[in-house]
Tab-separated table of C-alpha atoms and ligand atoms in Angstrom:
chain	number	residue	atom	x	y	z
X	962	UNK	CA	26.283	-1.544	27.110
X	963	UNK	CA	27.117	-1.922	23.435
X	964	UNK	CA	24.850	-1.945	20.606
X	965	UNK	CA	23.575	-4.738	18.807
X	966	UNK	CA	25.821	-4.279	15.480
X	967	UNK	CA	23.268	-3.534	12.698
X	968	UNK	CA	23.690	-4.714	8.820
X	969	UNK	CA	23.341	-1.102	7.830
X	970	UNK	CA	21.409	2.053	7.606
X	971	UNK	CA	17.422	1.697	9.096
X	972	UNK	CA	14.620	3.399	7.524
X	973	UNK	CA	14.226	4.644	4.156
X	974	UNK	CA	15.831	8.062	4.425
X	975	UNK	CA	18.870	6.574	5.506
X	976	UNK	CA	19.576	3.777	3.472
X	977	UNK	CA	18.538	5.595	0.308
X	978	UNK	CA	19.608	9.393	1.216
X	979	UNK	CA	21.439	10.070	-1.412
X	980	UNK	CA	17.918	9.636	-4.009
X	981	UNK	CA	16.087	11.708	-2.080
X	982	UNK	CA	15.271	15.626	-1.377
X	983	UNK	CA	16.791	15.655	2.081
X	984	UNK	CA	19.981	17.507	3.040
X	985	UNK	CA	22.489	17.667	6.280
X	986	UNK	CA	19.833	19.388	7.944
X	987	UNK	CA	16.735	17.284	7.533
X	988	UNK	CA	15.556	16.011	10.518
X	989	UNK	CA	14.791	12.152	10.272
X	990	UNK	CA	11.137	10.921	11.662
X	991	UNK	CA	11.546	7.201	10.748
X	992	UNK	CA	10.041	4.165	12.070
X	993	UNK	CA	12.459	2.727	10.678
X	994	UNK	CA	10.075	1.824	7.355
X	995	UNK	CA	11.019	-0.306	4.022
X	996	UNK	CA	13.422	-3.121	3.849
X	997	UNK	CA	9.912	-5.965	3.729
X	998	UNK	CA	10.144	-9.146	2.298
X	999	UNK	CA	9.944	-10.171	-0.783
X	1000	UNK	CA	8.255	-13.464	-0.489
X	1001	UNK	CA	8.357	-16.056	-3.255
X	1002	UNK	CA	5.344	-17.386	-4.114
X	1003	UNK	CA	5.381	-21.469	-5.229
X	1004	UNK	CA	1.086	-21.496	-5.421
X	1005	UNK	CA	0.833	-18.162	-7.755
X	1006	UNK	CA	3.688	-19.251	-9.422
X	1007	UNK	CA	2.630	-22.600	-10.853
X	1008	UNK	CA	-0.808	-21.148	-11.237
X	1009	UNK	CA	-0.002	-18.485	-13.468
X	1010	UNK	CA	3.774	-20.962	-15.261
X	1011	UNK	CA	5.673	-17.574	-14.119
X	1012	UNK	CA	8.099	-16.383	-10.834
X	1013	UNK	CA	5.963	-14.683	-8.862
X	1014	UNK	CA	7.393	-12.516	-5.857
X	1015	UNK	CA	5.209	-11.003	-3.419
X	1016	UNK	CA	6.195	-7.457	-1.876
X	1017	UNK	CA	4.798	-7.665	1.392
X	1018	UNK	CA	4.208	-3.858	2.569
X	1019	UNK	CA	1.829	-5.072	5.146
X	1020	UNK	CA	5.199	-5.746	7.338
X	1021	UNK	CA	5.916	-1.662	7.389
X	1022	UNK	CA	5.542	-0.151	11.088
X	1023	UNK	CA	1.993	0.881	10.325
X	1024	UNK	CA	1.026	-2.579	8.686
X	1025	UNK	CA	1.443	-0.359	4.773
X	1026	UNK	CA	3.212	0.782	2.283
X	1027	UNK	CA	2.304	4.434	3.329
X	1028	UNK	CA	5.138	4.702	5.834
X	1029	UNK	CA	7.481	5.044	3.160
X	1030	UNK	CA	5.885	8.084	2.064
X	1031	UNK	CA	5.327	9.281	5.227
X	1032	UNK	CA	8.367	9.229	6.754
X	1033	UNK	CA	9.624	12.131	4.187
X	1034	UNK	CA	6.881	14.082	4.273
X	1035	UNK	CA	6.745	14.047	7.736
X	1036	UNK	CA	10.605	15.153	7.771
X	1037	UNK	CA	10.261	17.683	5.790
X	1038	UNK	CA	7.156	19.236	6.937
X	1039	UNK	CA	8.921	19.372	10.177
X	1040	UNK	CA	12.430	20.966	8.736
X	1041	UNK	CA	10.251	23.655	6.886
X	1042	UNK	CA	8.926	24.525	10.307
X	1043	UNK	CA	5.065	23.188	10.047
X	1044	UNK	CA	3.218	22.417	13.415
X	1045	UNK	CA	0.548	20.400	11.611
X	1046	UNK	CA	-0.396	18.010	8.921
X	1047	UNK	CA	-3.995	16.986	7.135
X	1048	UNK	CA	-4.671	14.260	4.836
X	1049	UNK	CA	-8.141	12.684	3.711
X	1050	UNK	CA	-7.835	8.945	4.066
X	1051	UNK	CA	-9.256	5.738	3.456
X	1052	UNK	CA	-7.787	4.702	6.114
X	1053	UNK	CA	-4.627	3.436	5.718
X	1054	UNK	CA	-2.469	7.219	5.017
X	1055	UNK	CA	-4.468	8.501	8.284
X	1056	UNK	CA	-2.834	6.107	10.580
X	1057	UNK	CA	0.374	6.126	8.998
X	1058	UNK	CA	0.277	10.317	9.524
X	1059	UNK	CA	-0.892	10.043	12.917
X	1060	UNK	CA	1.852	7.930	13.933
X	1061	UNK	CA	4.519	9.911	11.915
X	1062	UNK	CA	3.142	13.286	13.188
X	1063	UNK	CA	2.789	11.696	16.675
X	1064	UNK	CA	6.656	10.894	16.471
X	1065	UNK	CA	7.724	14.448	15.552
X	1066	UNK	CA	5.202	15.714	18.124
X	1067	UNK	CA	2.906	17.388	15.136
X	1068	UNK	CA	-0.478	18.372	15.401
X	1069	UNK	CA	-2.478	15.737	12.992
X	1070	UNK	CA	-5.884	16.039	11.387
X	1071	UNK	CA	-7.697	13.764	9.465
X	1072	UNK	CA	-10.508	13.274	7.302
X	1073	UNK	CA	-12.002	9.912	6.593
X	1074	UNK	CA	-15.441	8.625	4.650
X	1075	UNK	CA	-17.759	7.548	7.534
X	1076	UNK	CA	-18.547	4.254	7.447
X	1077	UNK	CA	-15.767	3.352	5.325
X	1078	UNK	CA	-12.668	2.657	7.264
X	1079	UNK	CA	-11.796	-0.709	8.779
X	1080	UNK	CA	-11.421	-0.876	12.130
X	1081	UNK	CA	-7.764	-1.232	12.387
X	1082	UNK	CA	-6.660	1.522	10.615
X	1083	UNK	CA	-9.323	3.780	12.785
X	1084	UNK	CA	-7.458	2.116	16.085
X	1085	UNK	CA	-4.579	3.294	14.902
X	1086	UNK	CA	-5.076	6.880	14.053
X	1087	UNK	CA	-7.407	7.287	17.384
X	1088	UNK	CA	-4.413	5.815	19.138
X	1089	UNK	CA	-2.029	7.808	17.662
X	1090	UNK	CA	-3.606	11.012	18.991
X	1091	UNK	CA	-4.805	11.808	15.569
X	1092	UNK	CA	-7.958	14.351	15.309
X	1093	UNK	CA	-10.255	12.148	13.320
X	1094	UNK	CA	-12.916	13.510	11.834
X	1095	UNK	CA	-15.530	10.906	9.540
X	1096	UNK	CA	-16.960	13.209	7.106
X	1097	UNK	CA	-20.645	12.844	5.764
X	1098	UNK	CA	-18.927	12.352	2.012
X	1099	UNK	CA	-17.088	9.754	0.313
X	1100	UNK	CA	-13.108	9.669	0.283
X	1101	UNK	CA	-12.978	12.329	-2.870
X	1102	UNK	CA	-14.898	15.439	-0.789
X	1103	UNK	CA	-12.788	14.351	1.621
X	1104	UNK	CA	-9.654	15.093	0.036
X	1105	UNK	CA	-11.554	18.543	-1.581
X	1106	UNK	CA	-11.793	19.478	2.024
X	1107	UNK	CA	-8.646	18.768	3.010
X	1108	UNK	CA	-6.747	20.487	-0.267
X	1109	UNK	CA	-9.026	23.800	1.257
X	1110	UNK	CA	-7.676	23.305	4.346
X	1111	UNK	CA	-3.669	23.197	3.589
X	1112	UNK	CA	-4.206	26.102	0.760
X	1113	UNK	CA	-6.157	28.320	3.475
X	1114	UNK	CA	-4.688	27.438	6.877
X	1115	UNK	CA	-1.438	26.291	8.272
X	1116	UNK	CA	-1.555	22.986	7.802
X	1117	UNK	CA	1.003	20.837	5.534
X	1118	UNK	CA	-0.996	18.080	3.284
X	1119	UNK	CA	0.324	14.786	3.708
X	1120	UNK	CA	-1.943	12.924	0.899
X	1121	UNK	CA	0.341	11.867	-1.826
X	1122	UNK	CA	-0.249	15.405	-4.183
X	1123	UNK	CA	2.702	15.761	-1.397
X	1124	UNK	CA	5.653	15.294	-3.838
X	1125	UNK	CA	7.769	13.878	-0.819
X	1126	UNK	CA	5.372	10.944	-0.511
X	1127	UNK	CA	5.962	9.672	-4.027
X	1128	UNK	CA	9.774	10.510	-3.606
X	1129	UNK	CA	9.824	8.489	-0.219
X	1130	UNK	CA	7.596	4.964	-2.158
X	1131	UNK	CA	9.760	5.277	-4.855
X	1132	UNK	CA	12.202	2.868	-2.500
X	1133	UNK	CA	9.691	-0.048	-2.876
X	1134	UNK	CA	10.915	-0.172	-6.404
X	1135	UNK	CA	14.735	0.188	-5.280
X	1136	UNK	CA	14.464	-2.540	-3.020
X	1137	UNK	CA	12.613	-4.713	-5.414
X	1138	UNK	CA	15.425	-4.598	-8.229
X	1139	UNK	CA	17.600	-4.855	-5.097
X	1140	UNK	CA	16.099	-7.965	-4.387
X	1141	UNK	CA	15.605	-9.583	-8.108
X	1142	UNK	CA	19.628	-8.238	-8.747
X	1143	UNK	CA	17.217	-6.141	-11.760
X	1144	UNK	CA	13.738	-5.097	-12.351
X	1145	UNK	CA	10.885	-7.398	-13.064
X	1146	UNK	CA	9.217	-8.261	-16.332
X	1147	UNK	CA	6.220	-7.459	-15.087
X	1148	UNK	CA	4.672	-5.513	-12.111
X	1149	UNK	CA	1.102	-5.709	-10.819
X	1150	UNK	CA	-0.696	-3.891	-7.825
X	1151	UNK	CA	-3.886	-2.432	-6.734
X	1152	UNK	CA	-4.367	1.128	-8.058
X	1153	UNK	CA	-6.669	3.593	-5.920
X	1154	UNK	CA	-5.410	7.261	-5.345
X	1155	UNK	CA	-2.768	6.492	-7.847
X	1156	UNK	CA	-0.221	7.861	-5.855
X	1157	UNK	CA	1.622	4.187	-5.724
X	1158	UNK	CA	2.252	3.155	-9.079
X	1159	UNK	CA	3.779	6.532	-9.601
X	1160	UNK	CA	5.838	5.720	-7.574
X	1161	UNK	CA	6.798	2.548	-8.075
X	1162	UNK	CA	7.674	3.829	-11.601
X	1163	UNK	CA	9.626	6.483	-11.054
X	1164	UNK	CA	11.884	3.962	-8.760
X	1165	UNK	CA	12.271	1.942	-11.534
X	1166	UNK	CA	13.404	4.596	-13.524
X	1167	UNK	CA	16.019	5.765	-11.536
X	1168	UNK	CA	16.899	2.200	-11.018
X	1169	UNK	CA	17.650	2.186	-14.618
X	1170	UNK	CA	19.516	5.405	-15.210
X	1171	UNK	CA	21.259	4.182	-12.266
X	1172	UNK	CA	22.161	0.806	-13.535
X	1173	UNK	CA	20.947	-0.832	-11.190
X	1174	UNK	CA	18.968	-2.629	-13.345
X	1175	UNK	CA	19.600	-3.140	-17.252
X	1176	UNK	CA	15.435	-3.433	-18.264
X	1177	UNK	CA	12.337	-1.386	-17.058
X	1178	UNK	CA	8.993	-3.819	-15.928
X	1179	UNK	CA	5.826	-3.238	-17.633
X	1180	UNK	CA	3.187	-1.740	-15.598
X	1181	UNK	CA	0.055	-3.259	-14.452
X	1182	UNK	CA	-2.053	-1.436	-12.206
X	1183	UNK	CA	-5.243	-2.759	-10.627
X	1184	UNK	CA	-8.718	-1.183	-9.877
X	1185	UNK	CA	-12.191	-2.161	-8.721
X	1186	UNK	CA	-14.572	-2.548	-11.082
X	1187	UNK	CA	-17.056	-0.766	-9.307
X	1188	UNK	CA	-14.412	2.072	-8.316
X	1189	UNK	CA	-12.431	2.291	-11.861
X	1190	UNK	CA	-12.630	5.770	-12.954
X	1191	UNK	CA	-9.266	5.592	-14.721
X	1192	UNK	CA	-10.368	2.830	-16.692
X	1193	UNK	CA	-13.534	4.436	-17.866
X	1194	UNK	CA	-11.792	7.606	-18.362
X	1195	UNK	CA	-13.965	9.415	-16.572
X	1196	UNK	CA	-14.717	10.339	-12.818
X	1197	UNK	CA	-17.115	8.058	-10.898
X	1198	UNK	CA	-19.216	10.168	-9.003
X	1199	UNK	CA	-20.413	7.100	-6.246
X	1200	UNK	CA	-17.595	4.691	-6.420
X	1201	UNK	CA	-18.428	1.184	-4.555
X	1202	UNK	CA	-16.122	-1.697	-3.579
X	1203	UNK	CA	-15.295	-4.108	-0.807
X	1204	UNK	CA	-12.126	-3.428	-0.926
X	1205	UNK	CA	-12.193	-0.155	1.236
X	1206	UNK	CA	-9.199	1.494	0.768
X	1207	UNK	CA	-9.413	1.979	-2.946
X	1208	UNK	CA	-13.365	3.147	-2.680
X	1209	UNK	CA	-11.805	6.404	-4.814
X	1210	UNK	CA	-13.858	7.923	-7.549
X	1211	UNK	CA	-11.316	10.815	-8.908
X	1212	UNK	CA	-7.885	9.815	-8.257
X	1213	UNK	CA	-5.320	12.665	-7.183
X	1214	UNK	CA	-2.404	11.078	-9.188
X	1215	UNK	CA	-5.012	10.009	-12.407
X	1216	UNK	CA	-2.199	11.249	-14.844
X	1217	UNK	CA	0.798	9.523	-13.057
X	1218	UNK	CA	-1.189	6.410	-13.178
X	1219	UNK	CA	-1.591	6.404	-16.934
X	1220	UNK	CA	1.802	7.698	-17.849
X	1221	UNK	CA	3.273	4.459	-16.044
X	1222	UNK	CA	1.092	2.138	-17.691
X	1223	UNK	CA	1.568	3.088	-21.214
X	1224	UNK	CA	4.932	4.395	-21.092
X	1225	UNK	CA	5.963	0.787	-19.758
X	1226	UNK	CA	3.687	-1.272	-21.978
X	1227	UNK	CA	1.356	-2.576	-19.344
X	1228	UNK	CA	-1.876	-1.218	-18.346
X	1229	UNK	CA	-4.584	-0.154	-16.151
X	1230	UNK	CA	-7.914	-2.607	-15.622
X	1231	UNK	CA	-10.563	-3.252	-13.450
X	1232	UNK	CA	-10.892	-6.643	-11.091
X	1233	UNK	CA	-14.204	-7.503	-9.572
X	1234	UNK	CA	-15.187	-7.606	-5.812
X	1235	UNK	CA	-15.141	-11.528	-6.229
X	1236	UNK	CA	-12.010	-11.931	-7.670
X	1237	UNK	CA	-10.371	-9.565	-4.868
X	1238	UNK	CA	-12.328	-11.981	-2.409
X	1239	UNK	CA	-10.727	-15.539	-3.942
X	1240	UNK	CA	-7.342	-13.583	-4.405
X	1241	UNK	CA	-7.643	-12.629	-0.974
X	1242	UNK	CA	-8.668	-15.869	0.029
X	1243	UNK	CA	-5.729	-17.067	-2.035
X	1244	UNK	CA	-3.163	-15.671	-0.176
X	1245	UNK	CA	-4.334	-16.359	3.282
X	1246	UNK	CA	-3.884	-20.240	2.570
X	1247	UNK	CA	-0.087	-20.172	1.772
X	1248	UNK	CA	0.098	-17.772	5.066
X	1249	UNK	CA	0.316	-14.406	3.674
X	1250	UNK	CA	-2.611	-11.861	5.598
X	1251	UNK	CA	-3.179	-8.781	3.525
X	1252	UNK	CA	-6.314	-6.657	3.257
X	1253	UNK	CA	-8.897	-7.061	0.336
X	1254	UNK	CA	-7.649	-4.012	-1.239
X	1255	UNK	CA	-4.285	-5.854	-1.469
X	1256	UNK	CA	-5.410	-8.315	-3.207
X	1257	UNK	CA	-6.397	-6.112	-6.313
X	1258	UNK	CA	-3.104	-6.853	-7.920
X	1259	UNK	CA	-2.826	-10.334	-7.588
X	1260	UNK	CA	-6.681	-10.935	-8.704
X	1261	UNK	CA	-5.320	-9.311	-11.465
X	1262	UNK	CA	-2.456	-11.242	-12.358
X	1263	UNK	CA	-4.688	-14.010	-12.044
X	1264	UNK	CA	-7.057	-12.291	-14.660
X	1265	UNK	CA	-3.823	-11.681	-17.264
X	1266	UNK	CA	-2.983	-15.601	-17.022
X	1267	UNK	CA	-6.748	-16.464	-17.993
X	1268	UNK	CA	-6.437	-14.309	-20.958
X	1269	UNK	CA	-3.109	-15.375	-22.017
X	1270	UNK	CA	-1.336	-12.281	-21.241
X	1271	UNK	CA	1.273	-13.661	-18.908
X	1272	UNK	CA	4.586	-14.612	-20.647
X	1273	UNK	CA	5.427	-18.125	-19.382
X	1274	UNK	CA	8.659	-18.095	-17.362
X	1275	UNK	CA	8.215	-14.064	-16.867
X	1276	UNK	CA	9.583	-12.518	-13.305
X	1277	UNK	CA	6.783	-10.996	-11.612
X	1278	UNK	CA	6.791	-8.399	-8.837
X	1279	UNK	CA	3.108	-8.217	-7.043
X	1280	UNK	CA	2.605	-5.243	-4.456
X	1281	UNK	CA	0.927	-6.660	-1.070
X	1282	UNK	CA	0.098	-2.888	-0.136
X	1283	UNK	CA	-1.619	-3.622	3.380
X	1284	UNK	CA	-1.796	-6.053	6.318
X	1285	UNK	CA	-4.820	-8.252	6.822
X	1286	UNK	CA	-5.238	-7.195	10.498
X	1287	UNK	CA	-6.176	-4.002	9.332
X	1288	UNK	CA	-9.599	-4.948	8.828
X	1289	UNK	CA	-10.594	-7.536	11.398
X	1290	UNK	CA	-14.273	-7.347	10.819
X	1291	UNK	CA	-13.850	-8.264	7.000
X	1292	UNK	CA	-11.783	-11.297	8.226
X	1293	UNK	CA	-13.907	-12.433	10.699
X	1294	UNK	CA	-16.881	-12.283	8.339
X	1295	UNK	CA	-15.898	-14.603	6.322
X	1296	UNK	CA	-13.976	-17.405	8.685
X	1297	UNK	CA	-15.578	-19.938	10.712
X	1298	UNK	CA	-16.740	-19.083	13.950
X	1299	UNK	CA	-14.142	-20.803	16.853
X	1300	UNK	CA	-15.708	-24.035	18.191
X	1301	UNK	CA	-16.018	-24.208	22.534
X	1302	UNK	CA	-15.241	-26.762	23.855
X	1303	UNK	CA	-14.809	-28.204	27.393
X	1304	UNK	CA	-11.268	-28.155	28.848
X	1305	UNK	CA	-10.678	-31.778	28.130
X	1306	UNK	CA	-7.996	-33.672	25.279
X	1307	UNK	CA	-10.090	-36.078	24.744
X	1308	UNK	CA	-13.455	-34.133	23.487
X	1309	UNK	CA	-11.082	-32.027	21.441
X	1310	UNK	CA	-9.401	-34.738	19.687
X	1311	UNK	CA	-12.909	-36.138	19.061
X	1312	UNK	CA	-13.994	-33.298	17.311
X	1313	UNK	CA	-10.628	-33.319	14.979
X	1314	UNK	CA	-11.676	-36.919	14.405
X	1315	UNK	CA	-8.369	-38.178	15.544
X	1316	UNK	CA	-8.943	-39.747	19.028
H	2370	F0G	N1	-3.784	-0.616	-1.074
H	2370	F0G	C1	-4.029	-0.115	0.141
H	2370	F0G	C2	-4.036	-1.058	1.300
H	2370	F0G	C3	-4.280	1.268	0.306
H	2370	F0G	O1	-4.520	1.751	1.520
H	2370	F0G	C4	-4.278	2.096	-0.837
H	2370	F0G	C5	-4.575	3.524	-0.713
H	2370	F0G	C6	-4.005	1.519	-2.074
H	2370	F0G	C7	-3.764	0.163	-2.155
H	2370	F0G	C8	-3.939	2.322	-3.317
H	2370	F0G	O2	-2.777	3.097	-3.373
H	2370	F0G	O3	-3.847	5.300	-3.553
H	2370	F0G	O4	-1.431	5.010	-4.036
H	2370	F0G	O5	-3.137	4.080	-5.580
H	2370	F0G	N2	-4.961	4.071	0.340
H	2370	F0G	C9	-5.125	5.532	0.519
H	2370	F0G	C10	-5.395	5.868	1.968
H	2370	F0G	C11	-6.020	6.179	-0.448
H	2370	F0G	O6	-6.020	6.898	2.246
H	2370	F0G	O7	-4.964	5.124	2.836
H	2370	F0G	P1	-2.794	4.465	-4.200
């Protein structure tokens, strides 16, 4: 039978080998990652008198944007002969690595905060065949343990201090610019590890000495207030936020984080736990599902317009980094319960008051 004709190259490695590390030889472990949406936004956009495009990561084969990441690390763990891969997660990198690592037929470890993973994300590493271990710690001894355990034993580390992780979410940037025909004014997303806004940087960098795109976006990256230790400048010991996956006290990529900020112009701030709840909130009613930690970035757009520091008619490019189903127990805490109801038209139209 013959193939479906596809519009080109699937996954990131493919469609953008030729800006990456890989060679002939590299074998590809793709889900076929990248290539998401990016979703116009009419609400955000009147609210804040700017265009405001959403980059939905959430739609990536693990439901984030760490399958861009993953995918090349994975590869080239695998081409340089490894048999196994660790990462301390939040959540989100552990399922994406268990599903990667699964794919190659790896051995994966991981080593999350207990208590402090949503349920999704835990599904999907358990599922994945992932050894999951929930450490008595917070996400930052995690990631000590785990840097131990790749320096001392043969395991690769997949976190993003894995250069091939930043190389492989560079492409969110590509296909943004790709998108827009040139960079954004102005970016904004949620900030935890720091490992993402490095990227994103770097891809609009090579963007621009690619000439792709004629102008560079300023930088605005996104933390919890009660988890902001780039803000403060220094490391918080007992970080504490809703938003789960960027619960990170002494981020890995600190120093990539601030070099994109100020070498673009923009910044790095702190949003509160409410804000990340109405933003969150926000984005459910025009139909886009994301987790809270998602959120961060447009909370803080929204926080930029209030103090007048949104240029009116600026292009905007906001990072959705994960998938609202990712943490159904947040969801369902906060929606209304389902009403039962008899089997019958007429006591169910009576209770939406339009029999
Ligand atoms: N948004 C989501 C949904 C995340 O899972 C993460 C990080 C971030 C934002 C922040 O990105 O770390 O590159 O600054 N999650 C990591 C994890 C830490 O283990 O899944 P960052």
């Amino acid at each position: 039978m013959r193939k479906l004709d596809v519009a080109g190259p699937r996954g990131i490695i493919r469609r953008y080998r030729d800006h990456l590390p890989v060679g002939d030889d590299t074998p590809v472990v793709t889900l076929d990652e990248g290539d998401t949406p990016l979703i116009f936004s009419e609400r955000l956009s009147s609210k804040v008198e700017a265009e405001v495009w959403l980059k939905y990561e959430g739609l990536n084969p693990t439901g984030s944007f760490k399958d861009r990441g993953m995918t090349l690390a994975i590869s080239k763990a695998l081409e340089e002969g490894s048999q196994a891969v660790v990462c301390a997660s939040t959540g989100n990198t552990s399922a994406s690595a268990a599903a990667y690592a699964a794919r190659a037929g790896m051995v994966c470890a991981v080593l999350i905060p207990e208590g402090n993973v949503a349920l999704g994300k835990l599904a999907q590493a358990l599922v994945h065949g992932a050894k999951v271990f929930e450490i008595e710690g917070n996400f930052d001894q995690a990631q000590k343990l785990t840097q131990q355990m790749s320096e001392q034993h043969p395991f690769t580390l997949v976190n993003s201090v894995n250069p091939y992780r930043v190389e492989g979410q560079k492409t969110a940037a590509f296909e943004v610019v790709e998108a827009l025909g040139r960079a954004p004014d102005l970016h904004v997303m949620p900030v935890g590890n720091a490992g993402n806004i490095t990227a994103y940087w770097r891809g609009y960098r090579e963007a621009h000495e690619l000439t792709w795109s004629s102008s560079l976006p300023a930088m605005f990256g996104f933390q919890a207030e009660g988890a902001n230790p780039i803000v403060r400048g220094e490391i918080v010991q007992d970080p504490k936020t809703v938003a789960t996956a960027i619960r990170i006290g002494n981020p890995a990529s600190w120093s990539g984080a601030v070099d994109a900020a100020t070498s673009s112009g923009g910044r790095i701030s702190s949003v509160r736990d409410k804000e990340i709840i109405e933003a969150y909130k926000g984005l459910a009613e025009e139909g886009v599902f994301v987790e809270l930690a998602s959120a961060a970035g447009v909370a803080g757009l929204l926080e930029m317009h209030r103090a007048g520091a949104v240029p009116a008619g600026s292009t905007i490019a906001c990072v959705l980094t994960g998938h609202g189903l990712k943490d159904p127990d947040w969801a369902m805490s906060t929606a209304p319960r389902p009403r039962k109801v008899e089997a019958d038209i007429e006591v169910i139209l009576a209770q939406l008051d339009m029999a």
